[in-house]
Each structure stands twice: as structure tokens, then as C-alpha cells.
Amino acid sequence: MQFLSTPRGLRRPAAMIGALSLALALAACNGPAPEEQEQALDQAAQAAQAAASTAEATPPPPASCDASQVQGLVGQTYSDAVQTQAKEDSGASDVRVLKPNQPVTMEFIGERLNIEIDDKNVISGVRCG
């Protein structure tokens, strides 16, 4: 039985092409140069510092609503006059009346007084937010 073999002269270029291909493939797997990595890290650190300083420079406004001042309304019948007095007594800038099974948004607004009423128009709770 006779095996086909590559002539000895062709083996060397094929081996060199394979080694060169492997070297190029491995070079392509390398990440960015260390200088580029340091530059990217510096830019990220500067962006983080800028974001932190912006957050520190603009603190959230203090809540001006104090629901403890109107807790005595629980159990009373709701009316527009009661709402007006509750807004004034609590220091709220806005009042929201929450009825049973009414869909409500969940955002917190510290200056807002929420007056919860039941199906008989009786105040069941007051809270800020």
C-alpha cells in the first residue's frame, strides 16, 4: 500500500502559513493597548465624578407637607371646606383625594397631601406623598 505524501519542500511553507495564521488570530484576540485602557478608565472616572457633583449640587426639595397636623380629620365627612383647611393646616402645596378602587399613580411628591375617603365619603386616612 502506498501513501500519498507531501513533498518535503511543500511542508515548510504550509507550516509557516499555519503558524502565521495562528499568530494573527491570537493577535486579534488581544484587547486594547494599556494606554487606551487607562484613557477609557480616566474618562469613566471623570464622568462619574461629574454625575456625583451634579447630584450633590441639586438636593431634593424638602417636603413641606406635615400629615401629623391633620390626623384629626380621620373619621370626619369629607367636603371641599375640609380639604381647604387640611391643605392649609398640613402646609401642603397640593391635595389629592383618593376614593375606593380608584387607580392612582405611585410617585412620591413630598408637598402633596393625600386624603383617603371611603365609599360613604368619610375620611379614612391622611398622608403626605
mmCIF file of C-alpha atoms in Angstrom:
data_model
loop_
_atom_site.group_PDB
_atom_site.id
_atom_site.type_symbol
_atom_site.label_atom_id
_atom_site.label_comp_id
_atom_site.label_asym_id
_atom_site.label_seq_id
_atom_site.Cartn_x
_atom_site.Cartn_y
_atom_site.Cartn_z
ATOM 1 C CA MET A 1 0.000 0.000 0.000
ATOM 2 C CA GLN A 2 1.301 3.364 -0.957
ATOM 3 C CA PHE A 3 0.660 6.588 0.991
ATOM 4 C CA LEU A 4 0.493 9.898 -0.703
ATOM 5 C CA SER A 5 2.823 12.279 0.938
ATOM 6 C CA THR A 6 3.530 15.923 0.504
ATOM 7 C CA PRO A 7 6.926 16.567 -0.916
ATOM 8 C CA ARG A 8 9.288 17.783 1.694
ATOM 9 C CA GLY A 9 9.657 21.189 0.047
ATOM 10 C CA LEU A 10 5.934 21.983 0.408
ATOM 11 C CA ARG A 11 5.689 21.062 4.081
ATOM 12 C CA ARG A 12 7.671 24.008 5.308
ATOM 13 C CA PRO A 13 5.577 26.788 3.599
ATOM 14 C CA ALA A 14 2.357 25.094 4.757
ATOM 15 C CA ALA A 15 3.656 25.002 8.331
ATOM 16 C CA MET A 16 4.714 28.623 8.102
ATOM 17 C CA ILE A 17 1.304 29.674 6.756
ATOM 18 C CA GLY A 18 -0.401 27.792 9.590
ATOM 19 C CA ALA A 19 1.858 29.366 12.213
ATOM 20 C CA LEU A 20 1.353 32.821 10.720
ATOM 21 C CA SER A 21 -2.431 32.342 10.674
ATOM 22 C CA LEU A 22 -2.354 31.254 14.308
ATOM 23 C CA ALA A 23 -0.222 34.250 15.282
ATOM 24 C CA LEU A 24 -2.581 36.657 13.514
ATOM 25 C CA ALA A 25 -5.627 35.058 15.141
ATOM 26 C CA LEU A 26 -4.057 35.348 18.592
ATOM 27 C CA ALA A 27 -3.058 38.969 17.955
ATOM 28 C CA ALA A 28 -6.656 39.794 17.037
ATOM 29 C CA CYS A 29 -7.812 38.450 20.431
ATOM 30 C CA ASN A 30 -5.739 40.960 22.369
ATOM 31 C CA GLY A 31 -7.635 43.837 23.974
ATOM 32 C CA PRO A 32 -6.847 47.495 23.569
ATOM 33 C CA ALA A 33 -3.415 48.791 24.395
ATOM 34 C CA PRO A 34 -2.805 49.661 28.065
ATOM 35 C CA GLU A 35 -2.731 53.378 27.191
ATOM 36 C CA GLU A 36 -6.197 53.123 25.624
ATOM 37 C CA GLN A 37 -7.483 51.244 28.676
ATOM 38 C CA GLU A 38 -6.132 53.908 31.038
ATOM 39 C CA GLN A 39 -7.659 56.671 28.924
ATOM 40 C CA ALA A 40 -11.068 54.937 28.968
ATOM 41 C CA LEU A 41 -10.855 54.444 32.743
ATOM 42 C CA ASP A 42 -9.943 58.114 33.258
ATOM 43 C CA GLN A 43 -12.906 59.221 31.130
ATOM 44 C CA ALA A 44 -15.258 56.942 33.080
ATOM 45 C CA ALA A 45 -13.947 58.259 36.404
ATOM 46 C CA GLN A 46 -14.410 61.874 35.254
ATOM 47 C CA ALA A 47 -17.969 61.134 34.131
ATOM 48 C CA ALA A 48 -18.757 59.505 37.490
ATOM 49 C CA GLN A 49 -17.341 62.484 39.382
ATOM 50 C CA ALA A 50 -19.351 64.911 37.250
ATOM 51 C CA ALA A 51 -22.546 62.940 37.881
ATOM 52 C CA ALA A 52 -21.866 62.800 41.618
ATOM 53 C CA SER A 53 -21.155 66.537 41.860
ATOM 54 C CA THR A 54 -24.358 67.316 39.938
ATOM 55 C CA ALA A 55 -26.366 65.120 42.295
ATOM 56 C CA GLU A 56 -24.785 66.807 45.321
ATOM 57 C CA ALA A 57 -25.388 70.281 43.909
ATOM 58 C CA THR A 58 -29.130 69.760 43.462
ATOM 59 C CA PRO A 59 -30.574 68.187 46.612
ATOM 60 C CA PRO A 60 -34.230 67.215 46.545
ATOM 61 C CA PRO A 61 -36.551 69.865 47.903
ATOM 62 C CA PRO A 62 -37.617 69.341 51.494
ATOM 63 C CA ALA A 63 -41.125 68.061 51.985
ATOM 64 C CA SER A 64 -43.417 70.834 53.148
ATOM 65 C CA CYS A 65 -46.358 68.578 53.985
ATOM 66 C CA ASP A 66 -46.941 67.504 57.583
ATOM 67 C CA ALA A 67 -49.795 64.984 57.798
ATOM 68 C CA SER A 68 -49.485 64.774 61.581
ATOM 69 C CA GLN A 69 -51.201 68.160 61.742
ATOM 70 C CA VAL A 70 -54.389 66.804 60.117
ATOM 71 C CA GLN A 71 -54.713 63.295 61.584
ATOM 72 C CA GLY A 72 -57.779 64.538 63.493
ATOM 73 C CA LEU A 73 -59.704 64.551 60.202
ATOM 74 C CA VAL A 74 -59.868 60.736 60.147
ATOM 75 C CA GLY A 75 -63.480 59.749 60.769
ATOM 76 C CA GLN A 76 -64.907 63.085 59.595
ATOM 77 C CA THR A 77 -67.044 63.523 56.477
ATOM 78 C CA TYR A 78 -65.058 64.874 53.553
ATOM 79 C CA SER A 79 -66.014 68.218 51.977
ATOM 80 C CA ASP A 80 -64.318 70.915 49.933
ATOM 81 C CA ALA A 81 -64.084 73.073 53.057
ATOM 82 C CA VAL A 82 -62.344 70.230 54.928
ATOM 83 C CA GLN A 83 -59.927 69.831 52.012
ATOM 84 C CA THR A 84 -59.080 73.530 52.004
ATOM 85 C CA GLN A 85 -58.495 73.552 55.763
ATOM 86 C CA ALA A 86 -56.397 70.346 55.576
ATOM 87 C CA LYS A 87 -54.202 71.829 52.853
ATOM 88 C CA GLU A 88 -53.589 74.920 54.951
ATOM 89 C CA ASP A 89 -53.016 73.046 58.233
ATOM 90 C CA SER A 90 -50.619 70.499 56.714
ATOM 91 C CA GLY A 91 -48.625 73.052 54.716
ATOM 92 C CA ALA A 92 -49.186 71.029 51.532
ATOM 93 C CA SER A 93 -48.952 72.683 48.138
ATOM 94 C CA ASP A 94 -51.427 70.221 46.607
ATOM 95 C CA VAL A 95 -54.150 67.836 47.777
ATOM 96 C CA ARG A 96 -55.201 64.558 46.180
ATOM 97 C CA VAL A 97 -58.425 62.838 47.204
ATOM 98 C CA LEU A 98 -58.244 59.058 46.897
ATOM 99 C CA LYS A 99 -61.543 57.216 46.515
ATOM 100 C CA PRO A 100 -62.063 53.443 46.941
ATOM 101 C CA ASN A 101 -60.791 51.349 43.997
ATOM 102 C CA GLN A 102 -59.525 54.453 42.229
ATOM 103 C CA PRO A 103 -56.336 53.886 40.234
ATOM 104 C CA VAL A 104 -53.560 56.150 41.490
ATOM 105 C CA THR A 105 -50.033 56.917 40.420
ATOM 106 C CA MET A 106 -47.273 55.765 42.746
ATOM 107 C CA GLU A 107 -44.851 58.699 42.505
ATOM 108 C CA PHE A 108 -43.938 60.356 45.776
ATOM 109 C CA ILE A 109 -44.486 64.112 45.955
ATOM 110 C CA GLY A 110 -43.494 65.339 49.396
ATOM 111 C CA GLU A 111 -45.503 68.546 49.143
ATOM 112 C CA ARG A 112 -48.778 66.736 48.395
ATOM 113 C CA LEU A 113 -51.409 65.716 50.956
ATOM 114 C CA ASN A 114 -53.385 62.566 50.143
ATOM 115 C CA ILE A 115 -56.829 62.343 51.710
ATOM 116 C CA GLU A 116 -58.265 58.829 51.548
ATOM 117 C CA ILE A 117 -62.056 58.559 51.724
ATOM 118 C CA ASP A 118 -64.317 55.511 51.911
ATOM 119 C CA ASP A 119 -67.460 54.799 49.901
ATOM 120 C CA LYS A 120 -69.539 56.839 52.415
ATOM 121 C CA ASN A 121 -67.354 59.941 51.897
ATOM 122 C CA VAL A 122 -65.726 59.558 55.309
ATOM 123 C CA ILE A 123 -62.009 60.289 55.644
ATOM 124 C CA SER A 124 -60.191 57.022 56.368
ATOM 125 C CA GLY A 125 -56.621 58.293 56.231
ATOM 126 C CA VAL A 126 -54.360 61.255 55.502
ATOM 127 C CA ARG A 127 -50.733 61.089 54.425
ATOM 128 C CA CYS A 128 -48.186 63.089 52.547
ATOM 129 C CA GLY A 129 -46.737 61.923 49.282
#
